[in-house]
């Protein structure tokens, strides 16, 4: 995530070095603000996860964090659409050097878009999907379904730690069920023994 954030920051600096119309600048400022807000929320999610507040971290990630990311992504999409459209219109009107400059702008925006898409894909595959799976496993455990697998336990990151915690919770639930079953069997055996003793006493 830190590497991807660094790449996005470099793309932002490259974009900020270019001249832009007022409407584009407003959209970009909106995106920059929303992206900054998302990074703060994401940092808070990771801090909660590190501190052991896994449930709160998952809830924030699935709610506030996702909403903040979606807002930044939507704004960037509108900015990209507007920039590409204006670059196309400019390329149709201009020639020579101006055409070359407009291509540089389009290239910069495409690079920025690719970086954001890479971020989305990375977060979805490496963070969002595993967290959703773990949340479903926890829901299954809450419904007393202990016959489940826990993926991601070999990961060395926070998600791996969460997966191992879920596995411990599952194993404890299984042990509790087995203990309850043994108590039931022992109670049944004791009841049978008492009935036999009572029967002998009557005889």
JSON list of C-alpha atoms in Angstrom, two decimals:
[
{"chain": "A", "resi": 1, "resn": "UNK", "atom": "CA", "xyz": [0.00, 0.00, 0.00]},
{"chain": "A", "resi": 2, "resn": "UNK", "atom": "CA", "xyz": [2.88, 2.36, 0.82]},
{"chain": "A", "resi": 3, "resn": "UNK", "atom": "CA", "xyz": [4.49, 1.68, -2.57]},
{"chain": "A", "resi": 4, "resn": "UNK", "atom": "CA", "xyz": [1.23, 2.30, -4.41]},
{"chain": "A", "resi": 5, "resn": "UNK", "atom": "CA", "xyz": [0.62, 5.48, -2.42]},
{"chain": "A", "resi": 6, "resn": "UNK", "atom": "CA", "xyz": [4.09, 6.68, -3.40]},
{"chain": "A", "resi": 7, "resn": "UNK", "atom": "CA", "xyz": [3.32, 6.00, -7.06]},
{"chain": "A", "resi": 8, "resn": "UNK", "atom": "CA", "xyz": [0.03, 7.89, -6.86]},
{"chain": "A", "resi": 9, "resn": "UNK", "atom": "CA", "xyz": [1.83, 10.80, -5.17]},
{"chain": "A", "resi": 10, "resn": "UNK", "atom": "CA", "xyz": [4.38, 10.93, -7.99]},
{"chain": "A", "resi": 11, "resn": "UNK", "atom": "CA", "xyz": [1.57, 10.95, -10.54]},
{"chain": "A", "resi": 12, "resn": "UNK", "atom": "CA", "xyz": [-0.11, 13.78, -8.63]},
{"chain": "A", "resi": 13, "resn": "UNK", "atom": "CA", "xyz": [3.06, 15.86, -8.62]},
{"chain": "A", "resi": 14, "resn": "UNK", "atom": "CA", "xyz": [3.49, 15.30, -12.36]},
{"chain": "A", "resi": 15, "resn": "UNK", "atom": "CA", "xyz": [-0.12, 16.35, -12.97]},
{"chain": "A", "resi": 16, "resn": "UNK", "atom": "CA", "xyz": [0.20, 19.43, -10.74]},
{"chain": "A", "resi": 17, "resn": "UNK", "atom": "CA", "xyz": [3.23, 20.59, -12.73]},
{"chain": "A", "resi": 18, "resn": "UNK", "atom": "CA", "xyz": [1.06, 20.96, -15.85]},
{"chain": "A", "resi": 19, "resn": "UNK", "atom": "CA", "xyz": [-1.28, 23.91, -16.59]},
{"chain": "A", "resi": 20, "resn": "UNK", "atom": "CA", "xyz": [-5.01, 23.22, -16.26]},
{"chain": "A", "resi": 21, "resn": "UNK", "atom": "CA", "xyz": [-8.29, 24.99, -16.78]},
{"chain": "A", "resi": 22, "resn": "UNK", "atom": "CA", "xyz": [-10.27, 26.16, -13.77]},
{"chain": "A", "resi": 23, "resn": "UNK", "atom": "CA", "xyz": [-12.88, 23.37, -14.06]},
{"chain": "A", "resi": 24, "resn": "UNK", "atom": "CA", "xyz": [-10.17, 20.70, -14.17]},
{"chain": "A", "resi": 25, "resn": "UNK", "atom": "CA", "xyz": [-8.34, 22.28, -11.25]},
{"chain": "A", "resi": 26, "resn": "UNK", "atom": "CA", "xyz": [-11.52, 22.24, -9.15]},
{"chain": "A", "resi": 27, "resn": "UNK", "atom": "CA", "xyz": [-12.05, 18.57, -9.88]},
{"chain": "A", "resi": 28, "resn": "UNK", "atom": "CA", "xyz": [-8.43, 17.77, -9.13]},
{"chain": "A", "resi": 29, "resn": "UNK", "atom": "CA", "xyz": [-8.53, 19.71, -5.84]},
{"chain": "A", "resi": 30, "resn": "UNK", "atom": "CA", "xyz": [-11.66, 17.77, -4.91]},
{"chain": "A", "resi": 31, "resn": "UNK", "atom": "CA", "xyz": [-9.93, 14.47, -5.72]},
{"chain": "A", "resi": 32, "resn": "UNK", "atom": "CA", "xyz": [-6.78, 15.42, -3.80]},
{"chain": "A", "resi": 33, "resn": "UNK", "atom": "CA", "xyz": [-8.85, 16.28, -0.73]},
{"chain": "A", "resi": 34, "resn": "UNK", "atom": "CA", "xyz": [-10.89, 13.08, -0.94]},
{"chain": "A", "resi": 35, "resn": "UNK", "atom": "CA", "xyz": [-7.79, 10.95, -1.51]},
{"chain": "A", "resi": 36, "resn": "UNK", "atom": "CA", "xyz": [-6.11, 12.52, 1.51]},
{"chain": "A", "resi": 37, "resn": "UNK", "atom": "CA", "xyz": [-9.21, 11.83, 3.63]},
{"chain": "A", "resi": 38, "resn": "UNK", "atom": "CA", "xyz": [-9.26, 8.21, 2.43]},
{"chain": "A", "resi": 39, "resn": "UNK", "atom": "CA", "xyz": [-5.59, 7.70, 3.35]},
{"chain": "A", "resi": 40, "resn": "UNK", "atom": "CA", "xyz": [-6.28, 8.99, 6.88]},
{"chain": "A", "resi": 41, "resn": "UNK", "atom": "CA", "xyz": [-9.20, 6.58, 7.26]},
{"chain": "A", "resi": 42, "resn": "UNK", "atom": "CA", "xyz": [-7.12, 3.69, 5.86]},
{"chain": "A", "resi": 43, "resn": "UNK", "atom": "CA", "xyz": [-4.36, 4.48, 8.34]},
{"chain": "A", "resi": 44, "resn": "UNK", "atom": "CA", "xyz": [-6.94, 4.45, 11.15]},
{"chain": "A", "resi": 45, "resn": "UNK", "atom": "CA", "xyz": [-8.22, 1.04, 9.94]},
{"chain": "A", "resi": 46, "resn": "UNK", "atom": "CA", "xyz": [-4.69, -0.37, 10.04]},
{"chain": "A", "resi": 47, "resn": "UNK", "atom": "CA", "xyz": [-4.08, 1.16, 13.47]},
{"chain": "A", "resi": 48, "resn": "UNK", "atom": "CA", "xyz": [-7.25, -0.47, 14.80]},
{"chain": "A", "resi": 49, "resn": "UNK", "atom": "CA", "xyz": [-6.22, -3.79, 13.29]},
{"chain": "A", "resi": 50, "resn": "UNK", "atom": "CA", "xyz": [-2.76, -3.56, 14.88]},
{"chain": "A", "resi": 51, "resn": "UNK", "atom": "CA", "xyz": [-4.30, -2.72, 18.26]},
{"chain": "A", "resi": 52, "resn": "UNK", "atom": "CA", "xyz": [-6.48, -5.83, 18.14]},
{"chain": "A", "resi": 53, "resn": "UNK", "atom": "CA", "xyz": [-9.78, -4.12, 17.35]},
{"chain": "A", "resi": 54, "resn": "UNK", "atom": "CA", "xyz": [-10.41, -6.43, 14.39]},
{"chain": "A", "resi": 55, "resn": "UNK", "atom": "CA", "xyz": [-14.20, -6.12, 14.36]},
{"chain": "A", "resi": 56, "resn": "UNK", "atom": "CA", "xyz": [-14.06, -2.33, 14.40]},
{"chain": "A", "resi": 57, "resn": "UNK", "atom": "CA", "xyz": [-11.37, -2.36, 11.71]},
{"chain": "A", "resi": 58, "resn": "UNK", "atom": "CA", "xyz": [-13.49, -4.57, 9.44]},
{"chain": "A", "resi": 59, "resn": "UNK", "atom": "CA", "xyz": [-16.59, -2.45, 10.05]},
{"chain": "A", "resi": 60, "resn": "UNK", "atom": "CA", "xyz": [-14.73, 0.77, 9.27]},
{"chain": "A", "resi": 61, "resn": "UNK", "atom": "CA", "xyz": [-13.10, -0.78, 6.19]},
{"chain": "A", "resi": 62, "resn": "UNK", "atom": "CA", "xyz": [-16.42, -2.02, 4.84]},
{"chain": "A", "resi": 63, "resn": "UNK", "atom": "CA", "xyz": [-18.18, 1.29, 5.62]},
{"chain": "A", "resi": 64, "resn": "UNK", "atom": "CA", "xyz": [-16.37, 4.59, 6.00]},
{"chain": "A", "resi": 65, "resn": "UNK", "atom": "CA", "xyz": [-13.16, 3.52, 4.23]},
{"chain": "A", "resi": 66, "resn": "UNK", "atom": "CA", "xyz": [-14.92, 2.06, 1.20]},
{"chain": "A", "resi": 67, "resn": "UNK", "atom": "CA", "xyz": [-17.19, 5.10, 0.89]},
{"chain": "A", "resi": 68, "resn": "UNK", "atom": "CA", "xyz": [-14.20, 7.47, 1.03]},
{"chain": "A", "resi": 69, "resn": "UNK", "atom": "CA", "xyz": [-12.35, 5.42, -1.58]},
{"chain": "A", "resi": 70, "resn": "UNK", "atom": "CA", "xyz": [-15.39, 5.31, -3.86]},
{"chain": "A", "resi": 71, "resn": "UNK", "atom": "CA", "xyz": [-15.78, 9.09, -3.63]},
{"chain": "A", "resi": 72, "resn": "UNK", "atom": "CA", "xyz": [-12.13, 9.67, -4.57]},
{"chain": "A", "resi": 73, "resn": "UNK", "atom": "CA", "xyz": [-12.36, 7.10, -7.36]},
{"chain": "A", "resi": 74, "resn": "UNK", "atom": "CA", "xyz": [-15.54, 8.66, -8.78]},
{"chain": "A", "resi": 75, "resn": "UNK", "atom": "CA", "xyz": [-14.01, 12.15, -8.72]},
{"chain": "A", "resi": 76, "resn": "UNK", "atom": "CA", "xyz": [-10.87, 10.89, -10.44]},
{"chain": "A", "resi": 77, "resn": "UNK", "atom": "CA", "xyz": [-13.04, 9.20, -13.05]},
{"chain": "A", "resi": 78, "resn": "UNK", "atom": "CA", "xyz": [-14.86, 12.45, -13.77]},
{"chain": "A", "resi": 79, "resn": "UNK", "atom": "CA", "xyz": [-11.57, 14.32, -13.91]},
{"chain": "A", "resi": 80, "resn": "UNK", "atom": "CA", "xyz": [-10.11, 11.74, -16.28]},
{"chain": "A", "resi": 81, "resn": "UNK", "atom": "CA", "xyz": [-13.16, 11.82, -18.54]},
{"chain": "A", "resi": 82, "resn": "UNK", "atom": "CA", "xyz": [-13.12, 15.61, -18.67]},
{"chain": "A", "resi": 83, "resn": "UNK", "atom": "CA", "xyz": [-9.37, 15.78, -19.29]},
{"chain": "A", "resi": 84, "resn": "UNK", "atom": "CA", "xyz": [-9.45, 13.15, -22.02]},
{"chain": "A", "resi": 85, "resn": "UNK", "atom": "CA", "xyz": [-12.42, 14.86, -23.69]},
{"chain": "A", "resi": 86, "resn": "UNK", "atom": "CA", "xyz": [-10.76, 18.27, -23.68]},
{"chain": "A", "resi": 87, "resn": "UNK", "atom": "CA", "xyz": [-7.48, 16.81, -24.83]},
{"chain": "A", "resi": 88, "resn": "UNK", "atom": "CA", "xyz": [-9.29, 15.19, -27.76]},
{"chain": "A", "resi": 89, "resn": "UNK", "atom": "CA", "xyz": [-11.01, 18.45, -28.67]},
{"chain": "A", "resi": 90, "resn": "UNK", "atom": "CA", "xyz": [-7.72, 20.33, -28.44]},
{"chain": "A", "resi": 91, "resn": "UNK", "atom": "CA", "xyz": [-5.98, 17.78, -30.63]},
{"chain": "A", "resi": 92, "resn": "UNK", "atom": "CA", "xyz": [-8.65, 18.27, -33.29]},
{"chain": "A", "resi": 93, "resn": "UNK", "atom": "CA", "xyz": [-8.14, 22.06, -33.29]},
{"chain": "A", "resi": 94, "resn": "UNK", "atom": "CA", "xyz": [-4.43, 22.29, -32.86]},
{"chain": "A", "resi": 95, "resn": "UNK", "atom": "CA", "xyz": [-1.39, 21.05, -34.76]},
{"chain": "A", "resi": 96, "resn": "UNK", "atom": "CA", "xyz": [2.36, 20.81, -34.36]},
{"chain": "A", "resi": 97, "resn": "UNK", "atom": "CA", "xyz": [3.75, 21.66, -30.93]},
{"chain": "A", "resi": 98, "resn": "UNK", "atom": "CA", "xyz": [0.35, 22.12, -29.32]},
{"chain": "A", "resi": 99, "resn": "UNK", "atom": "CA", "xyz": [-0.66, 18.64, -30.51]},
{"chain": "A", "resi": 100, "resn": "UNK", "atom": "CA", "xyz": [2.51, 17.24, -28.94]},
{"chain": "A", "resi": 101, "resn": "UNK", "atom": "CA", "xyz": [1.75, 18.96, -25.62]},
{"chain": "A", "resi": 102, "resn": "UNK", "atom": "CA", "xyz": [-1.81, 17.66, -25.54]},
{"chain": "A", "resi": 103, "resn": "UNK", "atom": "CA", "xyz": [-0.52, 14.13, -26.06]},
{"chain": "A", "resi": 104, "resn": "UNK", "atom": "CA", "xyz": [1.77, 14.58, -23.07]},
{"chain": "A", "resi": 105, "resn": "UNK", "atom": "CA", "xyz": [-1.22, 15.62, -20.96]},
{"chain": "A", "resi": 106, "resn": "UNK", "atom": "CA", "xyz": [-3.25, 12.61, -22.09]},
{"chain": "A", "resi": 107, "resn": "UNK", "atom": "CA", "xyz": [-0.29, 10.34, -21.39]},
{"chain": "A", "resi": 108, "resn": "UNK", "atom": "CA", "xyz": [0.09, 11.77, -17.88]},
{"chain": "A", "resi": 109, "resn": "UNK", "atom": "CA", "xyz": [-3.60, 11.21, -17.16]},
{"chain": "A", "resi": 110, "resn": "UNK", "atom": "CA", "xyz": [-3.49, 7.67, -18.52]},
{"chain": "A", "resi": 111, "resn": "UNK", "atom": "CA", "xyz": [-0.52, 6.91, -16.28]},
{"chain": "A", "resi": 112, "resn": "UNK", "atom": "CA", "xyz": [-2.36, 8.38, -13.28]},
{"chain": "A", "resi": 113, "resn": "UNK", "atom": "CA", "xyz": [-5.49, 6.37, -14.15]},
{"chain": "A", "resi": 114, "resn": "UNK", "atom": "CA", "xyz": [-3.47, 3.16, -14.49]},
{"chain": "A", "resi": 115, "resn": "UNK", "atom": "CA", "xyz": [-1.88, 3.77, -11.09]},
{"chain": "A", "resi": 116, "resn": "UNK", "atom": "CA", "xyz": [-5.28, 4.28, -9.47]},
{"chain": "A", "resi": 117, "resn": "UNK", "atom": "CA", "xyz": [-6.67, 1.19, -11.22]},
{"chain": "A", "resi": 118, "resn": "UNK", "atom": "CA", "xyz": [-3.65, -0.78, -9.97]},
{"chain": "A", "resi": 119, "resn": "UNK", "atom": "CA", "xyz": [-4.40, 0.48, -6.47]},
{"chain": "A", "resi": 120, "resn": "UNK", "atom": "CA", "xyz": [-8.04, -0.58, -6.76]},
{"chain": "A", "resi": 121, "resn": "UNK", "atom": "CA", "xyz": [-7.12, -4.04, -8.08]},
{"chain": "A", "resi": 122, "resn": "UNK", "atom": "CA", "xyz": [-4.47, -4.51, -5.40]},
{"chain": "A", "resi": 123, "resn": "UNK", "atom": "CA", "xyz": [-6.76, -3.47, -2.56]},
{"chain": "A", "resi": 124, "resn": "UNK", "atom": "CA", "xyz": [-9.63, -5.60, -3.89]},
{"chain": "A", "resi": 125, "resn": "UNK", "atom": "CA", "xyz": [-7.54, -8.75, -4.34]},
{"chain": "A", "resi": 126, "resn": "UNK", "atom": "CA", "xyz": [-5.19, -8.44, -1.39]},
{"chain": "A", "resi": 127, "resn": "UNK", "atom": "CA", "xyz": [-7.30, -6.67, 1.25]},
{"chain": "A", "resi": 128, "resn": "UNK", "atom": "CA", "xyz": [-11.00, -6.33, 0.50]},
{"chain": "A", "resi": 129, "resn": "UNK", "atom": "CA", "xyz": [-11.69, -9.89, -0.70]},
{"chain": "A", "resi": 130, "resn": "UNK", "atom": "CA", "xyz": [-9.77, -11.62, 2.15]},
{"chain": "A", "resi": 131, "resn": "UNK", "atom": "CA", "xyz": [-11.50, -9.39, 4.72]},
{"chain": "A", "resi": 132, "resn": "UNK", "atom": "CA", "xyz": [-14.92, -10.22, 3.25]},
{"chain": "A", "resi": 133, "resn": "UNK", "atom": "CA", "xyz": [-14.11, -13.94, 3.39]},
{"chain": "A", "resi": 134, "resn": "UNK", "atom": "CA", "xyz": [-12.98, -13.67, 7.01]},
{"chain": "A", "resi": 135, "resn": "UNK", "atom": "CA", "xyz": [-16.15, -11.74, 7.88]},
{"chain": "A", "resi": 136, "resn": "UNK", "atom": "CA", "xyz": [-18.26, -14.52, 6.33]},
{"chain": "A", "resi": 137, "resn": "UNK", "atom": "CA", "xyz": [-16.29, -17.16, 8.27]},
{"chain": "A", "resi": 138, "resn": "UNK", "atom": "CA", "xyz": [-16.95, -15.26, 11.50]},
{"chain": "A", "resi": 139, "resn": "UNK", "atom": "CA", "xyz": [-20.65, -15.09, 10.67]},
{"chain": "A", "resi": 140, "resn": "UNK", "atom": "CA", "xyz": [-20.64, -18.85, 10.05]},
{"chain": "A", "resi": 141, "resn": "UNK", "atom": "CA", "xyz": [-18.96, -19.43, 13.42]},
{"chain": "A", "resi": 142, "resn": "UNK", "atom": "CA", "xyz": [-21.54, -17.21, 15.08]},
{"chain": "A", "resi": 143, "resn": "UNK", "atom": "CA", "xyz": [-24.18, -19.52, 13.56]},
{"chain": "A", "resi": 144, "resn": "UNK", "atom": "CA", "xyz": [-22.38, -22.53, 15.14]},
{"chain": "A", "resi": 145, "resn": "UNK", "atom": "CA", "xyz": [-20.98, -23.75, 11.82]},
{"chain": "A", "resi": 146, "resn": "UNK", "atom": "CA", "xyz": [-17.52, -25.00, 12.80]},
{"chain": "A", "resi": 147, "resn": "UNK", "atom": "CA", "xyz": [-16.92, -27.01, 9.64]},
{"chain": "A", "resi": 148, "resn": "UNK", "atom": "CA", "xyz": [-15.20, -24.16, 7.79]},
{"chain": "A", "resi": 149, "resn": "UNK", "atom": "CA", "xyz": [-11.74, -23.46, 6.42]},
{"chain": "A", "resi": 150, "resn": "UNK", "atom": "CA", "xyz": [-9.84, -20.28, 7.25]},
{"chain": "A", "resi": 151, "resn": "UNK", "atom": "CA", "xyz": [-7.84, -18.94, 4.26]},
{"chain": "A", "resi": 152, "resn": "UNK", "atom": "CA", "xyz": [-4.87, -16.63, 4.55]},
{"chain": "A", "resi": 153, "resn": "UNK", "atom": "CA", "xyz": [-3.34, -18.01, 7.76]},
{"chain": "A", "resi": 154, "resn": "UNK", "atom": "CA", "xyz": [0.10, -18.20, 6.15]},
{"chain": "A", "resi": 155, "resn": "UNK", "atom": "CA", "xyz": [0.16, -14.51, 5.27]},
{"chain": "A", "resi": 156, "resn": "UNK", "atom": "CA", "xyz": [2.67, -12.40, 7.16]},
{"chain": "A", "resi": 157, "resn": "UNK", "atom": "CA", "xyz": [0.54, -9.25, 7.28]},
{"chain": "A", "resi": 158, "resn": "UNK", "atom": "CA", "xyz": [-2.38, -8.04, 9.37]},
{"chain": "A", "resi": 159, "resn": "UNK", "atom": "CA", "xyz": [-4.86, -10.13, 7.39]},
{"chain": "A", "resi": 160, "resn": "UNK", "atom": "CA", "xyz": [-2.84, -13.25, 8.19]},
{"chain": "A", "resi": 161, "resn": "UNK", "atom": "CA", "xyz": [-2.97, -12.29, 11.86]},
{"chain": "A", "resi": 162, "resn": "UNK", "atom": "CA", "xyz": [-6.73, -11.85, 11.62]},
{"chain": "A", "resi": 163, "resn": "UNK", "atom": "CA", "xyz": [-7.07, -15.22, 9.87]},
{"chain": "A", "resi": 164, "resn": "UNK", "atom": "CA", "xyz": [-5.08, -16.96, 12.61]},
{"chain": "A", "resi": 165, "resn": "UNK", "atom": "CA", "xyz": [-7.26, -15.28, 15.24]},
{"chain": "A", "resi": 166, "resn": "UNK", "atom": "CA", "xyz": [-10.39, -16.57, 13.48]},
{"chain": "A", "resi": 167, "resn": "UNK", "atom": "CA", "xyz": [-8.83, -20.06, 13.36]},
{"chain": "A", "resi": 168, "resn": "UNK", "atom": "CA", "xyz": [-8.22, -19.95, 17.12]},
{"chain": "A", "resi": 169, "resn": "UNK", "atom": "CA", "xyz": [-11.83, -18.87, 17.63]},
{"chain": "A", "resi": 170, "resn": "UNK", "atom": "CA", "xyz": [-12.99, -21.76, 15.43]},
{"chain": "A", "resi": 171, "resn": "UNK", "atom": "CA", "xyz": [-10.81, -24.30, 17.28]},
{"chain": "A", "resi": 172, "resn": "UNK", "atom": "CA", "xyz": [-12.12, -23.07, 20.63]},
{"chain": "A", "resi": 173, "resn": "UNK", "atom": "CA", "xyz": [-15.69, -23.40, 19.37]},
{"chain": "A", "resi": 174, "resn": "UNK", "atom": "CA", "xyz": [-14.98, -26.97, 18.20]},
{"chain": "A", "resi": 175, "resn": "UNK", "atom": "CA", "xyz": [-13.38, -27.83, 21.56]},
{"chain": "A", "resi": 176, "resn": "UNK", "atom": "CA", "xyz": [-16.41, -26.40, 23.37]},
{"chain": "A", "resi": 177, "resn": "UNK", "atom": "CA", "xyz": [-18.82, -28.48, 21.28]},
{"chain": "A", "resi": 178, "resn": "UNK", "atom": "CA", "xyz": [-16.75, -31.61, 21.89]},
{"chain": "A", "resi": 179, "resn": "UNK", "atom": "CA", "xyz": [-16.62, -30.88, 25.63]},
{"chain": "A", "resi": 180, "resn": "UNK", "atom": "CA", "xyz": [-20.37, -30.42, 25.73]},
{"chain": "A", "resi": 181, "resn": "UNK", "atom": "CA", "xyz": [-20.83, -33.70, 23.86]},
{"chain": "A", "resi": 182, "resn": "UNK", "atom": "CA", "xyz": [-18.61, -35.54, 26.37]},
{"chain": "A", "resi": 183, "resn": "UNK", "atom": "CA", "xyz": [-20.58, -34.06, 29.27]},
{"chain": "A", "resi": 184, "resn": "UNK", "atom": "CA", "xyz": [-23.83, -35.23, 27.68]},
{"chain": "A", "resi": 185, "resn": "UNK", "atom": "CA", "xyz": [-22.42, -38.73, 27.18]},
{"chain": "A", "resi": 186, "resn": "UNK", "atom": "CA", "xyz": [-21.13, -38.84, 30.77]},
{"chain": "A", "resi": 187, "resn": "UNK", "atom": "CA", "xyz": [-24.49, -37.67, 32.09]},
{"chain": "A", "resi": 188, "resn": "UNK", "atom": "CA", "xyz": [-26.26, -40.37, 30.05]},
{"chain": "A", "resi": 189, "resn": "UNK", "atom": "CA", "xyz": [-23.89, -43.04, 31.35]},
{"chain": "A", "resi": 190, "resn": "UNK", "atom": "CA", "xyz": [-24.39, -41.87, 34.94]},
{"chain": "A", "resi": 191, "resn": "UNK", "atom": "CA", "xyz": [-28.14, -41.88, 34.49]},
{"chain": "A", "resi": 192, "resn": "UNK", "atom": "CA", "xyz": [-27.99, -45.44, 33.14]},
{"chain": "A", "resi": 193, "resn": "UNK", "atom": "CA", "xyz": [-25.83, -46.54, 36.07]},
{"chain": "A", "resi": 194, "resn": "UNK", "atom": "CA", "xyz": [-28.25, -45.00, 38.57]},
{"chain": "A", "resi": 195, "resn": "UNK", "atom": "CA", "xyz": [-31.19, -46.74, 36.91]},
{"chain": "A", "resi": 196, "resn": "UNK", "atom": "CA", "xyz": [-29.37, -50.08, 37.15]},
{"chain": "A", "resi": 197, "resn": "UNK", "atom": "CA", "xyz": [-28.59, -49.52, 40.83]},
{"chain": "A", "resi": 198, "resn": "UNK", "atom": "CA", "xyz": [-32.19, -48.57, 41.53]},
{"chain": "A", "resi": 199, "resn": "UNK", "atom": "CA", "xyz": [-33.36, -51.68, 39.70]},
{"chain": "A", "resi": 200, "resn": "UNK", "atom": "CA", "xyz": [-31.06, -53.90, 41.74]},
{"chain": "A", "resi": 201, "resn": "UNK", "atom": "CA", "xyz": [-32.21, -52.27, 44.96]},
{"chain": "A", "resi": 202, "resn": "UNK", "atom": "CA", "xyz": [-35.83, -53.09, 44.13]},
{"chain": "A", "resi": 203, "resn": "UNK", "atom": "CA", "xyz": [-34.91, -56.71, 43.41]}
]
